[in-house]
mmCIF file of C-alpha atoms in Angstrom:
data_model
loop_
_atom_site.group_PDB
_atom_site.id
_atom_site.type_symbol
_atom_site.label_atom_id
_atom_site.label_comp_id
_atom_site.label_asym_id
_atom_site.label_seq_id
_atom_site.Cartn_x
_atom_site.Cartn_y
_atom_site.Cartn_z
ATOM 1 C CA UNK A 9 -0.013 -0.031 -0.022
ATOM 2 C CA UNK A 10 0.880 3.586 -0.135
ATOM 3 C CA UNK A 11 3.172 4.988 2.568
ATOM 4 C CA UNK A 12 5.002 8.130 3.480
ATOM 5 C CA UNK A 13 8.205 8.164 5.538
ATOM 6 C CA UNK A 14 9.389 11.353 7.199
ATOM 7 C CA UNK A 15 12.570 12.404 8.910
ATOM 8 C CA UNK A 16 12.478 11.474 12.573
ATOM 9 C CA UNK A 17 12.228 14.362 14.987
ATOM 10 C CA UNK A 18 12.295 16.299 17.114
ATOM 11 C CA UNK A 19 14.213 18.958 15.206
ATOM 12 C CA UNK A 20 15.575 22.011 17.208
ATOM 13 C CA UNK A 21 17.135 24.957 15.389
ATOM 14 C CA UNK A 22 18.086 28.400 16.104
ATOM 15 C CA UNK A 23 16.230 31.296 14.527
ATOM 16 C CA UNK A 24 17.418 32.160 10.988
ATOM 17 C CA UNK A 25 18.847 28.682 10.506
ATOM 18 C CA UNK A 26 18.124 26.645 7.286
ATOM 19 C CA UNK A 27 15.584 23.894 7.491
ATOM 20 C CA UNK A 28 15.143 20.646 5.597
ATOM 21 C CA UNK A 29 12.687 17.991 6.613
ATOM 22 C CA UNK A 30 12.940 14.935 4.462
ATOM 23 C CA UNK A 31 9.902 13.077 3.081
ATOM 24 C CA UNK A 32 9.860 10.045 0.794
ATOM 25 C CA UNK A 33 6.834 8.157 -0.408
ATOM 26 C CA UNK A 34 5.699 4.912 -2.005
ATOM 27 C CA UNK A 35 2.737 4.913 -4.228
ATOM 28 C CA UNK A 36 1.417 2.750 -7.080
ATOM 29 C CA UNK A 37 0.138 5.682 -9.166
ATOM 30 C CA UNK A 38 0.721 9.363 -9.494
ATOM 31 C CA UNK A 39 -0.156 10.904 -6.140
ATOM 32 C CA UNK A 40 -0.602 14.496 -5.097
ATOM 33 C CA UNK A 41 1.736 15.505 -2.355
ATOM 34 C CA UNK A 42 1.265 17.807 0.589
ATOM 35 C CA UNK A 43 2.909 19.331 3.642
ATOM 36 C CA UNK A 44 0.478 20.077 6.467
ATOM 37 C CA UNK A 45 1.398 22.009 9.596
ATOM 38 C CA UNK A 46 -0.130 21.511 13.111
ATOM 39 C CA UNK A 47 0.296 24.181 15.802
ATOM 40 C CA UNK A 48 -0.133 23.178 19.472
ATOM 41 C CA UNK A 49 -3.668 22.167 20.286
ATOM 42 C CA UNK A 50 -5.014 22.852 16.781
ATOM 43 C CA UNK A 51 -6.059 20.939 13.693
ATOM 44 C CA UNK A 52 -4.016 20.691 10.487
ATOM 45 C CA UNK A 53 -3.452 23.481 8.076
ATOM 46 C CA UNK A 54 -2.307 22.961 4.496
ATOM 47 C CA UNK A 55 1.130 24.502 4.127
ATOM 48 C CA UNK A 56 1.850 23.680 0.419
ATOM 49 C CA UNK A 57 1.133 21.092 -2.229
ATOM 50 C CA UNK A 58 2.308 19.653 -5.545
ATOM 51 C CA UNK A 59 0.253 17.711 -7.901
ATOM 52 C CA UNK A 60 2.723 16.401 -10.505
ATOM 53 C CA UNK A 61 6.328 15.699 -11.001
ATOM 54 C CA UNK A 62 8.705 18.643 -10.877
ATOM 55 C CA UNK A 63 6.045 20.955 -9.424
ATOM 56 C CA UNK A 64 7.313 23.160 -6.678
ATOM 57 C CA UNK A 65 4.900 24.029 -3.838
ATOM 58 C CA UNK A 66 5.620 27.204 -1.814
ATOM 59 C CA UNK A 67 4.123 29.181 0.980
ATOM 60 C CA UNK A 68 5.308 31.394 3.851
ATOM 61 C CA UNK A 69 8.964 30.923 2.778
ATOM 62 C CA UNK A 70 8.615 27.049 2.756
ATOM 63 C CA UNK A 71 9.266 25.164 -0.399
ATOM 64 C CA UNK A 72 9.026 21.499 -1.585
ATOM 65 C CA UNK A 73 9.623 20.032 -4.978
ATOM 66 C CA UNK A 74 7.863 16.885 -6.251
ATOM 67 C CA UNK A 75 10.725 14.582 -7.275
ATOM 68 C CA UNK A 76 9.401 11.533 -9.031
ATOM 69 C CA UNK A 77 12.732 9.996 -9.692
ATOM 70 C CA UNK A 78 13.708 9.887 -6.003
ATOM 71 C CA UNK A 79 10.021 9.688 -4.750
ATOM 72 C CA UNK A 80 10.715 12.622 -2.456
ATOM 73 C CA UNK A 81 8.976 15.817 -1.347
ATOM 74 C CA UNK A 82 11.529 17.428 1.020
ATOM 75 C CA UNK A 83 10.411 20.583 2.926
ATOM 76 C CA UNK A 84 12.853 23.443 3.028
ATOM 77 C CA UNK A 85 13.041 26.970 4.385
ATOM 78 C CA UNK A 86 16.072 29.245 4.148
ATOM 79 C CA UNK A 87 15.557 31.157 7.448
ATOM 80 C CA UNK A 88 13.203 29.855 10.084
ATOM 81 C CA UNK A 89 11.410 31.875 12.698
ATOM 82 C CA UNK A 90 10.240 31.129 16.179
ATOM 83 C CA UNK A 91 6.721 31.160 14.866
ATOM 84 C CA UNK A 92 7.562 28.148 12.651
ATOM 85 C CA UNK A 93 7.639 25.906 15.720
ATOM 86 C CA UNK A 94 4.982 23.262 15.064
ATOM 87 C CA UNK A 95 4.547 19.662 13.815
ATOM 88 C CA UNK A 96 4.896 19.091 10.146
ATOM 89 C CA UNK A 97 3.246 16.261 8.255
ATOM 90 C CA UNK A 98 4.081 15.059 4.794
ATOM 91 C CA UNK A 99 1.086 13.355 3.106
ATOM 92 C CA UNK A 100 -0.097 11.982 -0.141
ATOM 93 C CA UNK A 101 -3.314 11.310 -1.867
ATOM 94 C CA UNK A 102 -3.344 8.659 -4.555
ATOM 95 C CA UNK A 103 -5.778 9.682 -7.258
ATOM 96 C CA UNK A 104 -6.939 12.981 -8.731
ATOM 97 C CA UNK A 105 -9.850 14.075 -6.584
ATOM 98 C CA UNK A 106 -9.360 11.408 -3.981
ATOM 99 C CA UNK A 107 -9.691 12.585 -0.565
ATOM 100 C CA UNK A 108 -8.037 9.950 1.635
ATOM 101 C CA UNK A 109 -4.659 11.081 2.907
ATOM 102 C CA UNK A 110 -1.799 8.922 3.957
ATOM 103 C CA UNK A 111 0.424 10.655 6.444
ATOM 104 C CA UNK A 112 3.976 10.520 7.445
ATOM 105 C CA UNK A 113 4.839 10.235 11.167
ATOM 106 C CA UNK A 114 5.147 14.025 11.640
ATOM 107 C CA UNK A 115 8.229 15.949 12.593
ATOM 108 C CA UNK A 116 8.205 18.293 15.603
ATOM 109 C CA UNK A 117 10.109 21.479 14.908
ATOM 110 C CA UNK A 118 11.221 23.828 17.666
ATOM 111 C CA UNK A 119 12.869 27.143 16.791
ATOM 112 C CA UNK A 120 14.815 28.864 19.581
ATOM 113 C CA UNK A 121 15.280 32.557 19.677
ATOM 114 C CA UNK B 23 -9.580 27.880 1.223
ATOM 115 C CA UNK B 24 -12.677 25.901 2.335
ATOM 116 C CA UNK B 25 -13.537 25.903 5.990
ATOM 117 C CA UNK B 26 -14.221 22.869 8.130
ATOM 118 C CA UNK B 27 -15.468 23.418 11.601
ATOM 119 C CA UNK B 28 -15.313 20.846 14.432
ATOM 120 C CA UNK B 29 -17.142 21.058 17.806
ATOM 121 C CA UNK B 30 -16.415 20.765 20.659
ATOM 122 C CA UNK B 31 -12.778 21.552 20.760
ATOM 123 C CA UNK B 32 -12.336 20.007 24.160
ATOM 124 C CA UNK B 33 -14.445 17.543 26.079
ATOM 125 C CA UNK B 34 -14.089 15.657 29.387
ATOM 126 C CA UNK B 35 -16.508 12.860 30.109
ATOM 127 C CA UNK B 36 -16.950 10.078 32.575
ATOM 128 C CA UNK B 37 -16.229 6.474 31.779
ATOM 129 C CA UNK B 38 -19.231 4.750 30.367
ATOM 130 C CA UNK B 39 -20.948 7.840 28.817
ATOM 131 C CA UNK B 40 -21.092 8.741 25.146
ATOM 132 C CA UNK B 41 -19.662 11.803 23.481
ATOM 133 C CA UNK B 42 -20.709 13.337 20.151
ATOM 134 C CA UNK B 43 -18.299 15.272 17.982
ATOM 135 C CA UNK B 44 -19.580 17.362 15.155
ATOM 136 C CA UNK B 45 -17.836 18.173 11.883
ATOM 137 C CA UNK B 46 -19.267 20.827 9.525
ATOM 138 C CA UNK B 47 -18.196 22.060 6.187
ATOM 139 C CA UNK B 48 -19.131 25.767 6.286
ATOM 140 C CA UNK B 49 -18.765 26.965 2.741
ATOM 141 C CA UNK B 50 -19.127 23.857 0.670
ATOM 142 C CA UNK B 51 -20.955 20.514 0.542
ATOM 143 C CA UNK B 52 -19.058 17.476 1.355
ATOM 144 C CA UNK B 53 -20.422 14.127 0.293
ATOM 145 C CA UNK B 54 -17.454 12.551 2.010
ATOM 146 C CA UNK B 55 -15.651 13.404 5.254
ATOM 147 C CA UNK B 56 -12.913 11.622 7.036
ATOM 148 C CA UNK B 57 -12.369 10.985 10.734
ATOM 149 C CA UNK B 58 -8.778 10.645 12.098
ATOM 150 C CA UNK B 59 -7.422 9.896 15.579
ATOM 151 C CA UNK B 60 -4.140 11.217 16.793
ATOM 152 C CA UNK B 61 -2.274 9.825 19.768
ATOM 153 C CA UNK B 62 0.175 11.955 21.608
ATOM 154 C CA UNK B 63 3.234 12.842 19.508
ATOM 155 C CA UNK B 64 2.024 10.423 16.875
ATOM 156 C CA UNK B 65 0.779 10.763 13.347
ATOM 157 C CA UNK B 66 -2.861 10.735 12.246
ATOM 158 C CA UNK B 67 -4.620 7.457 11.887
ATOM 159 C CA UNK B 68 -7.635 7.248 9.617
ATOM 160 C CA UNK B 69 -10.557 5.755 11.451
ATOM 161 C CA UNK B 70 -13.332 5.907 8.911
ATOM 162 C CA UNK B 71 -14.777 7.486 5.762
ATOM 163 C CA UNK B 72 -18.122 9.139 6.372
ATOM 164 C CA UNK B 73 -20.469 9.077 3.384
ATOM 165 C CA UNK B 74 -23.502 11.259 3.135
ATOM 166 C CA UNK B 75 -26.627 9.250 3.089
ATOM 167 C CA UNK B 76 -25.034 5.874 3.493
ATOM 168 C CA UNK B 77 -23.014 3.854 5.925
ATOM 169 C CA UNK B 78 -19.495 4.840 6.931
ATOM 170 C CA UNK B 79 -16.472 2.859 5.775
ATOM 171 C CA UNK B 80 -14.301 1.849 8.712
ATOM 172 C CA UNK B 81 -10.575 1.132 8.602
ATOM 173 C CA UNK B 82 -9.384 -2.250 9.793
ATOM 174 C CA UNK B 83 -9.227 -2.517 13.519
ATOM 175 C CA UNK B 84 -11.687 0.322 14.226
ATOM 176 C CA UNK B 85 -14.772 -0.898 16.064
ATOM 177 C CA UNK B 86 -17.811 0.602 14.235
ATOM 178 C CA UNK B 87 -20.159 -0.115 17.192
ATOM 179 C CA UNK B 88 -17.746 1.911 19.417
ATOM 180 C CA UNK B 89 -17.387 4.809 17.006
ATOM 181 C CA UNK B 90 -20.640 5.594 15.389
ATOM 182 C CA UNK B 91 -20.605 7.825 12.419
ATOM 183 C CA UNK B 92 -23.599 9.623 10.954
ATOM 184 C CA UNK B 93 -23.499 11.821 7.853
ATOM 185 C CA UNK B 94 -27.047 12.939 7.494
ATOM 186 C CA UNK B 95 -26.473 16.036 5.408
ATOM 187 C CA UNK B 96 -24.073 17.374 2.982
ATOM 188 C CA UNK B 97 -22.490 19.683 5.544
ATOM 189 C CA UNK B 98 -22.441 17.635 8.790
ATOM 190 C CA UNK B 99 -20.882 14.490 9.996
ATOM 191 C CA UNK B 100 -20.956 13.304 13.510
ATOM 192 C CA UNK B 101 -18.745 10.887 15.363
ATOM 193 C CA UNK B 102 -20.131 9.441 18.582
ATOM 194 C CA UNK B 103 -17.787 7.646 20.931
ATOM 195 C CA UNK B 104 -20.028 5.229 22.730
ATOM 196 C CA UNK B 105 -19.399 3.885 26.258
ATOM 197 C CA UNK B 106 -16.195 5.815 26.371
ATOM 198 C CA UNK B 107 -13.200 4.487 28.385
ATOM 199 C CA UNK B 108 -9.968 6.086 29.382
ATOM 200 C CA UNK B 109 -8.272 4.390 26.397
ATOM 201 C CA UNK B 110 -10.491 6.366 23.984
ATOM 202 C CA UNK B 111 -8.908 9.596 25.252
ATOM 203 C CA UNK B 112 -7.265 11.123 22.239
ATOM 204 C CA UNK B 113 -7.283 13.928 19.693
ATOM 205 C CA UNK B 114 -9.995 13.417 17.038
ATOM 206 C CA UNK B 115 -9.889 15.360 13.774
ATOM 207 C CA UNK B 116 -12.217 15.449 10.842
ATOM 208 C CA UNK B 117 -11.429 16.511 7.302
ATOM 209 C CA UNK B 118 -13.206 17.078 3.997
ATOM 210 C CA UNK B 119 -12.361 18.193 0.480
ATOM 211 C CA UNK B 120 -14.404 20.607 -1.538
ATOM 212 C CA UNK B 121 -15.717 18.502 -4.523
ATOM 213 C CA UNK B 122 -16.573 21.712 -6.300
ATOM 214 C CA UNK B 123 -13.018 22.396 -7.089
ATOM 215 C CA UNK B 124 -10.206 20.459 -8.906
ATOM 216 C CA UNK B 125 -7.820 21.107 -6.028
ATOM 217 C CA UNK B 126 -6.763 17.820 -4.319
ATOM 218 C CA UNK B 127 -6.148 19.204 -0.779
ATOM 219 C CA UNK B 128 -8.367 18.232 2.232
ATOM 220 C CA UNK B 129 -9.240 20.789 4.905
ATOM 221 C CA UNK B 130 -9.253 19.934 8.550
ATOM 222 C CA UNK B 131 -11.345 20.783 11.491
ATOM 223 C CA UNK B 132 -9.648 22.286 14.592
ATOM 224 C CA UNK B 133 -9.704 18.846 16.338
ATOM 225 C CA UNK B 134 -11.382 17.716 19.485
ATOM 226 C CA UNK B 135 -9.401 16.713 22.583
ATOM 227 C CA UNK B 136 -11.351 14.003 24.363
ATOM 228 C CA UNK B 137 -10.468 13.072 27.832
ATOM 229 C CA UNK B 138 -12.248 10.193 29.514
ATOM 230 C CA UNK B 139 -11.997 10.037 33.294
#
């Protein structure tokens, strides 16, 4: 079945450091890929997405590129802020219009001032 | 983006009682909604798919008599945890996708923190 594997956390960085959270996936078809963010005590918010190979999703300074050849969708940010502290989930949905999401384990990110 | 609202955000109940959690799509109609459970510091586990006007589809290992799902309208799905026990304490989150768009992402409710004492 489909699966998503994320970099183990927790990750602790200083403000303005560079961030990479690795995500790889296994899927039988051509999934859409997502990064969701969860702030403490809240639900999930969509951070960015990519629907086909070589697409780059970006939002709030975060970026991720859909790499079919390496089945990866790594999350990157050049300069993190304290407000970026949260749990980040990589996820996929298998078919166009499908709604069921398969999530990675989540990576807890803490940014220190 | 589309808005999904979940209520209550937090509930504490006694062992043996039942708790109902509501999930509403506020600005779109959702024929399908999803219910997830999240254990502390863990990922989300899909519990069931809620289908408007028909029975929910449960994932393997999820007790359907324990977690009753009703999707009586295009904007409301409910999850009822029946005869709750402390091991049911968890964070429950619903999601839905707006079928009126071609965008693939799902939108999530704020989540419900259930504590059974």
